[in-house]
Coordinates of C-alpha atoms and ligand atoms in Angstrom, one line a residue:
M823 CA 23.8 -17.8 -27.0
N824 CA 22.0 -16.9 -23.7
Q825 CA 22.3 -13.3 -22.8
F826 CA 23.2 -12.3 -19.2
I827 CA 20.2 -10.5 -17.6
S828 CA 21.3 -7.8 -15.2
F829 CA 18.9 -6.3 -12.7
P830 CA 19.1 -2.5 -11.6
E831 CA 21.6 -1.6 -9.0
N832 CA 20.1 -2.2 -5.4
F833 CA 17.4 -4.4 -6.6
V834 CA 15.9 -6.0 -3.6
W835 CA 16.3 -9.9 -3.6
G836 CA 14.2 -11.4 -0.9
A837 CA 12.1 -14.4 0.3
A838 CA 8.7 -14.2 2.0
T839 CA 6.8 -16.1 4.7
S840 CA 3.8 -15.5 7.0
S841 CA 3.4 -16.0 10.7
H842 CA 0.7 -18.7 10.8
Q843 CA 2.3 -20.6 8.1
I844 CA 5.7 -21.0 9.8
E845 CA 5.8 -20.0 13.4
G846 CA 3.9 -22.7 15.3
A847 CA 3.9 -22.1 19.0
W848 CA 0.2 -21.3 18.5
N849 CA -0.6 -20.9 22.2
E850 CA 2.8 -20.2 23.8
D851 CA 4.1 -17.2 25.7
G852 CA 0.6 -15.6 26.0
K853 CA -0.3 -15.8 22.3
G854 CA -4.1 -15.5 21.8
E855 CA -6.2 -17.7 19.4
S856 CA -6.4 -16.7 15.7
I857 CA -9.2 -17.3 13.4
W858 CA -6.9 -19.8 11.6
D859 CA -6.2 -21.6 14.8
R860 CA -10.0 -22.0 15.3
F861 CA -10.4 -22.9 11.7
N862 CA -7.7 -25.6 11.5
H863 CA -8.8 -27.1 14.9
T864 CA -12.2 -27.6 13.3
P865 CA -12.5 -31.1 11.7
G866 CA -12.9 -31.2 8.0
K867 CA -11.5 -27.7 7.2
I868 CA -8.0 -28.8 6.2
W869 CA -7.3 -31.3 3.4
D870 CA -4.8 -33.4 5.4
G871 CA -6.4 -32.7 8.8
S872 CA -3.3 -30.8 9.9
T873 CA -3.0 -27.6 11.9
G874 CA -0.5 -24.8 12.2
D875 CA 0.2 -25.7 15.8
I876 CA 3.9 -26.5 15.1
A877 CA 4.2 -25.7 11.4
C878 CA 7.9 -25.0 10.7
D879 CA 8.5 -24.4 14.5
H880 CA 10.1 -21.1 13.4
Y881 CA 9.1 -19.5 16.8
H882 CA 11.9 -21.7 18.3
R883 CA 14.2 -22.1 15.3
W884 CA 14.2 -18.5 14.0
R885 CA 18.0 -18.1 14.7
E886 CA 18.9 -21.0 12.5
D887 CA 16.5 -19.8 9.8
L888 CA 18.1 -16.5 9.8
D889 CA 21.4 -18.1 9.4
R890 CA 20.1 -19.9 6.3
M891 CA 18.8 -16.6 4.9
Q892 CA 22.2 -15.2 5.2
K893 CA 23.8 -18.2 3.5
L894 CA 21.4 -17.5 0.6
G895 CA 22.6 -13.9 0.5
L896 CA 19.1 -12.6 0.9
K897 CA 19.0 -8.7 0.9
A898 CA 15.5 -8.7 2.5
Y899 CA 13.1 -10.9 4.3
R900 CA 9.3 -10.3 4.2
F901 CA 7.5 -11.8 7.2
S902 CA 4.2 -11.1 9.0
I903 CA 3.4 -10.3 12.6
S904 CA 0.9 -12.5 14.3
W905 CA -1.7 -10.0 15.6
P906 CA -2.9 -12.4 18.5
R907 CA 0.8 -12.9 19.5
V908 CA 1.0 -9.1 20.2
L909 CA -2.6 -8.4 21.3
P910 CA -4.1 -11.7 22.4
K911 CA -7.6 -10.2 22.5
G912 CA -7.2 -8.1 19.4
R913 CA -7.0 -4.8 21.3
G914 CA -6.1 -3.6 24.8
K915 CA -3.5 -5.4 26.9
V916 CA -0.2 -6.0 25.0
N917 CA 1.6 -9.3 25.3
Q918 CA 5.2 -8.2 25.8
A919 CA 6.6 -11.7 25.2
G920 CA 5.0 -11.6 21.7
L921 CA 6.5 -8.2 20.9
D922 CA 9.8 -9.4 22.2
F923 CA 9.9 -12.3 19.6
Y924 CA 9.6 -9.8 16.8
N925 CA 12.1 -7.5 18.4
R926 CA 14.7 -10.3 18.5
L927 CA 13.8 -11.3 14.9
V928 CA 14.3 -7.7 13.5
D929 CA 17.6 -7.3 15.4
G930 CA 18.7 -10.7 14.1
L931 CA 17.9 -9.7 10.6
L932 CA 19.7 -6.4 10.9
E933 CA 22.8 -8.1 12.4
R934 CA 22.9 -10.2 9.3
E935 CA 22.4 -7.2 6.9
I936 CA 19.0 -8.4 5.8
T937 CA 16.2 -5.7 5.5
P938 CA 13.0 -6.5 7.2
F939 CA 9.8 -6.0 5.2
V940 CA 7.0 -6.4 7.7
T941 CA 3.5 -7.3 6.9
L942 CA 0.9 -6.5 9.6
Y943 CA -1.9 -8.7 8.5
H944 CA -1.4 -11.9 6.8
W945 CA -4.9 -13.4 7.8
D946 CA -4.6 -14.5 11.4
L947 CA -7.2 -12.1 13.0
P948 CA -7.5 -12.6 16.7
Q949 CA -10.5 -14.9 17.3
A950 CA -11.8 -12.4 20.0
L951 CA -12.3 -9.9 17.2
Q952 CA -14.0 -12.4 15.0
D953 CA -16.3 -13.2 18.0
K954 CA -17.4 -9.5 17.7
G955 CA -18.1 -9.8 14.0
G956 CA -14.6 -9.7 12.5
W957 CA -13.8 -7.7 9.3
P958 CA -17.4 -7.2 8.2
E959 CA -17.6 -4.9 11.2
R960 CA -16.1 -1.4 11.1
A961 CA -14.8 -1.8 14.7
T962 CA -12.2 -4.3 13.4
A963 CA -10.7 -1.5 11.2
H964 CA -10.3 0.6 14.3
A965 CA -8.7 -2.3 16.2
F966 CA -6.2 -2.7 13.3
V967 CA -5.1 0.8 13.6
E968 CA -4.4 0.3 17.4
Y969 CA -2.5 -2.8 16.5
A970 CA -0.5 -1.0 13.9
D971 CA 0.3 1.6 16.4
V972 CA 1.6 -0.8 19.0
V973 CA 3.8 -2.7 16.5
S974 CA 5.2 0.4 14.8
R975 CA 6.0 2.1 18.1
A976 CA 8.0 -1.1 19.1
L977 CA 9.7 -1.8 15.8
G978 CA 9.4 1.5 13.9
D979 CA 13.0 2.6 14.8
R980 CA 14.4 -0.4 12.9
V981 CA 11.7 -1.5 10.4
K982 CA 11.5 0.9 7.5
H983 CA 9.3 -1.2 5.1
W984 CA 5.7 -1.7 6.1
I985 CA 3.0 -3.7 4.4
T986 CA -0.4 -3.2 5.9
H987 CA -2.2 -6.1 4.4
N988 CA -1.5 -9.2 2.5
E989 CA -4.1 -10.0 -0.4
P990 CA -7.3 -8.4 0.8
W991 CA -9.2 -10.3 -1.9
V992 CA -8.3 -13.6 -0.4
A993 CA -9.0 -12.5 3.1
A994 CA -12.4 -11.1 2.1
F995 CA -13.6 -13.5 -0.5
M996 CA -12.1 -16.9 0.3
G997 CA -12.8 -16.3 3.9
H998 CA -16.3 -14.8 3.7
L999 CA -17.8 -15.9 0.2
L1000 CA -16.1 -19.1 -0.7
G1001 CA -15.7 -20.2 2.8
V1002 CA -12.6 -22.2 2.2
H1003 CA -10.5 -20.0 4.4
A1004 CA -11.0 -18.8 7.9
P1005 CA -13.6 -17.6 9.2
G1006 CA -15.3 -20.0 6.7
L1007 CA -18.3 -17.8 5.9
Q1008 CA -20.3 -17.8 2.7
D1009 CA -22.1 -14.5 2.1
F1010 CA -21.4 -11.9 -0.6
T1011 CA -22.4 -9.0 1.4
L1012 CA -20.1 -10.0 4.3
A1013 CA -17.3 -10.4 1.7
M1014 CA -17.9 -6.9 0.4
R1015 CA -18.0 -5.4 3.9
A1016 CA -14.8 -7.2 4.9
S1017 CA -13.2 -6.0 1.8
H1018 CA -14.1 -2.4 2.6
H1019 CA -13.0 -2.5 6.1
I1020 CA -9.7 -4.1 5.4
L1021 CA -9.0 -1.2 2.8
L1022 CA -10.2 1.3 5.2
S1023 CA -8.0 0.0 7.9
H1024 CA -5.1 0.1 5.5
G1025 CA -5.7 3.8 4.8
W1026 CA -6.0 4.7 8.5
A1027 CA -2.9 2.8 9.4
V1028 CA -0.6 4.5 6.7
E1029 CA -0.6 7.6 8.7
V1030 CA 0.2 5.9 12.0
L1031 CA 3.0 3.9 10.4
R1032 CA 4.5 7.1 9.1
R1033 CA 4.2 8.8 12.5
N1034 CA 5.9 6.0 14.4
S1035 CA 8.5 5.0 11.8
A1036 CA 10.5 7.9 10.5
N1037 CA 11.3 7.8 6.8
A1038 CA 9.6 4.5 6.3
Q1039 CA 8.1 3.1 3.1
V1040 CA 4.5 2.1 3.5
G1041 CA 2.5 0.0 1.1
I1042 CA 0.0 -2.7 0.6
T1043 CA 0.1 -6.1 -1.0
L1044 CA -2.5 -7.2 -3.5
S1045 CA -3.0 -10.6 -5.2
L1046 CA -3.3 -9.5 -8.9
Q1047 CA -3.7 -11.4 -12.1
D1048 CA -3.7 -10.6 -15.7
V1049 CA -7.2 -11.5 -17.1
T1050 CA -7.6 -12.5 -20.8
P1051 CA -10.9 -13.1 -22.7
A1052 CA -11.1 -16.6 -24.1
S1053 CA -12.0 -15.3 -27.5
P1054 CA -12.4 -11.9 -29.3
S1055 CA -16.2 -12.2 -28.8
H1056 CA -18.0 -9.4 -27.0
A1057 CA -19.4 -11.8 -24.5
D1058 CA -15.9 -13.1 -23.5
Y1059 CA -14.6 -9.6 -23.4
Q1060 CA -17.4 -8.7 -21.0
A1061 CA -16.7 -11.7 -18.9
A1062 CA -13.0 -10.7 -18.7
R1063 CA -14.0 -7.2 -17.6
H1064 CA -16.2 -8.6 -14.9
L1065 CA -13.4 -10.9 -13.6
D1066 CA -10.9 -8.1 -13.7
A1067 CA -13.3 -5.8 -11.6
Y1068 CA -13.8 -8.6 -9.0
L1069 CA -10.0 -9.7 -8.7
N1070 CA -8.2 -6.5 -9.4
R1071 CA -10.0 -3.2 -9.8
L1072 CA -12.1 -3.7 -6.7
F1073 CA -8.9 -3.0 -4.8
L1074 CA -6.8 -1.0 -7.2
D1075 CA -9.4 1.6 -8.1
P1076 CA -10.1 2.8 -4.5
L1077 CA -6.5 2.6 -3.5
Y1078 CA -5.4 4.8 -6.3
G1079 CA -8.2 7.3 -5.7
R1080 CA -10.9 6.3 -8.2
G1081 CA -13.5 4.9 -5.8
Y1082 CA -15.1 1.6 -6.3
P1083 CA -15.6 0.4 -9.9
A1084 CA -19.1 1.1 -11.1
D1085 CA -19.5 -2.2 -12.8
M1086 CA -18.5 -4.1 -9.6
V1087 CA -20.9 -2.0 -7.5
A1088 CA -23.7 -2.5 -10.0
Y1089 CA -23.1 -6.3 -10.0
F1090 CA -23.1 -6.4 -6.2
Q1091 CA -26.5 -4.4 -6.1
Q1092 CA -28.2 -6.2 -9.0
E1093 CA -27.1 -9.8 -8.6
H1094 CA -26.8 -10.0 -4.9
G1095 CA -29.3 -7.4 -3.7
G1096 CA -26.3 -5.6 -1.9
S1097 CA -25.9 -2.1 -0.6
M1098 CA -22.7 -0.1 -0.3
N1099 CA -24.2 1.5 2.8
F1100 CA -21.1 0.5 4.8
V1101 CA -19.1 3.2 2.9
Q1102 CA -19.1 6.3 5.1
A1103 CA -18.2 9.9 4.3
G1104 CA -14.4 10.2 4.1
D1105 CA -13.8 6.5 3.7
L1106 CA -12.7 6.7 0.0
E1107 CA -10.3 9.6 0.8
A1108 CA -8.8 7.5 3.7
I1109 CA -8.4 4.4 1.5
A1110 CA -6.6 6.5 -1.2
A1111 CA -3.9 7.5 1.3
H1112 CA -0.6 8.1 -0.5
T1113 CA 1.5 5.0 -0.4
D1114 CA 5.3 4.5 -1.3
F1115 CA 4.9 1.2 -3.2
L1116 CA 2.5 -1.4 -4.4
G1117 CA 3.2 -5.1 -3.4
V1118 CA 2.3 -7.5 -6.1
N1119 CA 1.7 -11.2 -5.5
N1120 CA 1.4 -13.1 -8.8
Y1121 CA 1.4 -16.8 -9.6
T1122 CA -0.7 -17.3 -12.7
R1123 CA -3.3 -15.6 -15.0
Q1124 CA -6.9 -16.0 -15.7
I1125 CA -8.8 -16.7 -19.0
A1126 CA -12.4 -15.5 -18.9
R1127 CA -15.1 -17.1 -20.9
D1128 CA -18.8 -16.1 -20.9
A1129 CA -20.6 -18.7 -19.1
R1130 CA -23.5 -18.9 -21.7
A1131 CA -21.0 -19.3 -24.5
A1132 CA -19.2 -21.9 -22.6
E1133 CA -21.9 -24.5 -22.6
N1134 CA -20.3 -27.8 -23.7
L1135 CA -16.9 -26.2 -23.4
P1136 CA -14.3 -26.5 -20.7
P1137 CA -14.7 -23.5 -18.3
T1138 CA -11.2 -22.3 -19.0
I1139 CA -9.0 -22.6 -22.0
T1140 CA -5.3 -22.8 -22.0
T1141 CA -2.6 -22.2 -24.5
E1142 CA -1.2 -25.3 -26.2
N1143 CA 1.9 -25.8 -24.2
S1144 CA 0.5 -24.8 -20.8
E1145 CA 2.2 -26.2 -17.8
F1146 CA 0.4 -26.3 -14.4
T1147 CA 1.8 -26.3 -10.9
E1148 CA 0.6 -28.5 -8.2
M1149 CA -2.0 -26.0 -7.3
G1150 CA -3.5 -26.4 -10.8
W1151 CA -2.3 -22.9 -11.7
E1152 CA -1.2 -22.3 -15.2
V1153 CA 2.5 -21.2 -15.5
C1154 CA 2.4 -17.9 -17.5
P1155 CA 5.3 -15.5 -17.1
E1156 CA 3.8 -13.4 -19.8
G1157 CA 0.8 -12.8 -17.6
L1158 CA 3.3 -11.1 -15.0
Y1159 CA 4.8 -9.0 -17.8
R1160 CA 1.4 -7.8 -18.9
L1161 CA 0.2 -7.3 -15.4
L1162 CA 3.2 -5.1 -14.4
N1163 CA 3.0 -2.9 -17.5
R1164 CA -0.8 -2.4 -16.9
L1165 CA -0.2 -1.4 -13.3
H1166 CA 2.4 1.0 -14.4
F1167 CA 0.4 2.6 -17.2
D1168 CA -3.1 2.5 -15.5
Y1169 CA -2.2 3.3 -11.8
Q1170 CA 1.4 4.7 -11.8
P1171 CA 2.4 3.4 -8.4
R1172 CA 5.7 5.1 -7.3
C1173 CA 7.4 1.9 -7.0
I1174 CA 6.4 -1.9 -7.2
Y1175 CA 7.7 -4.9 -5.3
I1176 CA 6.9 -8.4 -6.4
T1177 CA 6.2 -9.5 -2.8
E1178 CA 5.3 -13.1 -3.8
N1179 CA 6.0 -15.4 -6.7
G1180 CA 6.8 -19.0 -6.8
A1181 CA 5.3 -22.4 -7.3
A1182 CA 4.3 -25.7 -5.6
F1183 CA 5.5 -28.8 -7.1
P1184 CA 5.7 -32.4 -5.7
D1185 CA 9.3 -32.3 -4.5
Q1186 CA 11.2 -35.5 -3.9
L1187 CA 14.2 -35.8 -1.4
S1188 CA 16.6 -37.7 -3.7
E1189 CA 19.0 -40.5 -2.7
D1190 CA 21.9 -37.9 -2.8
G1191 CA 20.1 -36.0 -0.1
R1192 CA 19.2 -33.1 -2.3
V1193 CA 15.9 -31.8 -3.7
H1194 CA 16.3 -31.4 -7.6
D1195 CA 13.3 -29.1 -8.1
E1196 CA 14.0 -28.3 -11.8
A1197 CA 10.5 -27.2 -12.5
R1198 CA 10.5 -24.6 -9.7
L1199 CA 13.8 -23.3 -10.8
R1200 CA 12.5 -22.8 -14.4
F1201 CA 9.4 -21.2 -13.0
I1202 CA 11.3 -18.6 -11.0
R1203 CA 13.8 -18.0 -13.8
D1204 CA 11.0 -17.4 -16.5
Y1205 CA 9.0 -15.1 -14.2
L1206 CA 12.3 -13.2 -13.4
R1207 CA 12.8 -12.8 -17.2
A1208 CA 9.3 -11.5 -17.6
A1209 CA 9.9 -9.1 -14.7
H1210 CA 13.1 -7.9 -16.3
R1211 CA 11.5 -7.2 -19.5
A1212 CA 8.9 -5.1 -17.7
I1213 CA 11.6 -3.1 -16.0
Q1214 CA 13.0 -2.4 -19.5
C1215 CA 9.6 -1.0 -20.5
G1216 CA 10.0 1.5 -17.6
V1217 CA 8.1 -0.3 -14.9
P1218 CA 9.5 0.8 -11.5
L1219 CA 10.1 -2.6 -10.1
A1220 CA 12.4 -2.4 -7.2
G1221 CA 12.5 -6.0 -5.8
Y1222 CA 11.4 -9.6 -5.9
F1223 CA 10.5 -11.9 -3.0
V1224 CA 10.2 -15.5 -3.7
W1225 CA 7.3 -17.4 -2.1
S1226 CA 8.4 -19.0 -0.1
L1227 CA 11.6 -19.1 2.0
M1228 CA 10.7 -22.6 3.1
D1229 CA 7.9 -25.3 2.8
N1230 CA 5.0 -24.4 5.2
F1231 CA 1.4 -24.6 6.1
E1232 CA -0.4 -23.9 2.9
W1233 CA -3.7 -22.9 4.4
A1234 CA -6.6 -25.2 3.5
Y1235 CA -4.1 -27.6 1.7
G1236 CA -2.2 -28.1 5.0
Y1237 CA 1.3 -29.5 4.3
T1238 CA 0.4 -31.2 0.9
K1239 CA 1.7 -28.3 -1.2
R1240 CA 5.5 -27.4 -1.1
F1241 CA 6.2 -23.8 -2.1
G1242 CA 9.6 -23.4 -0.4
I1243 CA 13.1 -22.9 -1.9
I1244 CA 14.1 -24.7 1.3
Y1245 CA 12.7 -28.2 1.9
V1246 CA 11.3 -28.9 5.3
D1247 CA 10.9 -32.4 6.6
F1248 CA 7.9 -31.9 9.0
E1249 CA 8.8 -35.1 10.9
N1250 CA 12.1 -33.8 12.2
Q1251 CA 12.2 -30.1 11.1
Q1252 CA 15.3 -30.7 9.1
R1253 CA 15.7 -28.2 6.4
I1254 CA 17.5 -28.6 3.0
F1255 CA 18.4 -26.1 0.3
K1256 CA 16.6 -27.2 -2.8
D1257 CA 18.4 -26.7 -6.1
S1258 CA 16.2 -23.6 -6.7
A1259 CA 17.6 -22.1 -3.5
L1260 CA 21.2 -22.7 -4.7
W1261 CA 20.4 -21.2 -8.0
F1262 CA 18.7 -18.2 -6.4
R1263 CA 21.7 -17.7 -4.3
E1264 CA 23.8 -17.3 -7.5
V1265 CA 21.2 -14.9 -9.0
I1266 CA 21.4 -12.7 -5.9
A1267 CA 25.3 -12.8 -5.8
N1268 CA 25.4 -11.8 -9.6
N1269 CA 22.4 -9.6 -9.5
G1270 CA 21.1 -11.4 -12.4
F1271 CA 21.6 -14.6 -14.4
Ligands
IFM1507 O1 0.8 -19.4 0.8 C1 0.1 -18.4 0.1 C2 0.5 -17.0 0.9 O2 0.1 -17.1 2.2 C3 -0.3 -15.9 0.2 N1 -0.3 -15.9 -1.2 C4 -0.2 -17.1 -1.9 C5 0.6 -18.2 -1.3 C6 0.4 -19.5 -2.1 O3 -0.9 -20.0 -2.1

């Protein structure tokens, strides 16, 4: 018989989005250009040739979107602020129309008893700051603090949950090393510099957010993954340690006061001829600023195999019954369970929120007008089971935000990957609750399943 899984009292049930992925209105009401506007207006960068110019048109449809959130019974909504909507040139003159949009959004959420979780940076850097060098430059960290000050002065009386950055690894490495995200650069040193300045700006902003927003909870969201060696061999173990340093410890260690991991620094210096000379006195103390929670974005896990041992073998192995999402990511709820326990025991964050979890599958609009997204429903259910097991082990998990509230602009994949629990028809902007949304509504109502 299936057992009822009950979550702790006051568990925060939410959904997440980000500005560039849903808002559209890319140049309306005084908004400045972002690096993602520039990137997706550059031919060849986005799979389907699309842009975020209209996206879900949420900038104009926010009221009806809030009504849908209310219908789902969401307790919280995680969204991000578009920096160039508020400060078109990145610093200096404030665009009041931009701030007013977020003022209305926050008020609309509170009227519907939905708690706003605000992310300050979800990758849409003002292009004007990129023109001056972007995140590889220390000045961008200073600009971020000014931006954090402007936003938290305006919203800090009502917003009490702040996330400084979303997934610094993605912003730094996919944008500055792999080149598949804006600003599309390919240089290891630039990626390391970007990574440091993002973390530094986080540390500096924590204090500003606390000052402007009394009794607020402040944290950062990381993309984190469980990493397993492909075999018990020493070589595969070393490969797993390296991948863990690159994806996880490069961010976790400095945030939790341990400085940069020595193995990652050695790799940067020896393999890339790099220098950590961008780290100045006091930076590591600033990065380790006390936070109230850690935001965890988790979708899959990694299996690491030593490249030399892997000759004639596939680069990654999978377990026998592995299922993959449309992103090619292995479905592995056990990986979330292991990750949460590891974070709890290795770093002891006061509190953890899963700020993103979900899956892209090729949804079909059925003849009955519904979207029967059985695979997504199972995905969320199984990951929630894993999260629940982690809570039983003592992990201080306080909430779960599904990615995403609705189908949206999936970065370099354009509109080809659907992550939403709400289906969006991008021809006419019609929204339809998928079966996963209807199921999630029940989970929220029952605080479990
Ligand atoms: O869509 C993204 C989101 O912006 C950041 N985390 C991962 C999601 C799925 O790729």
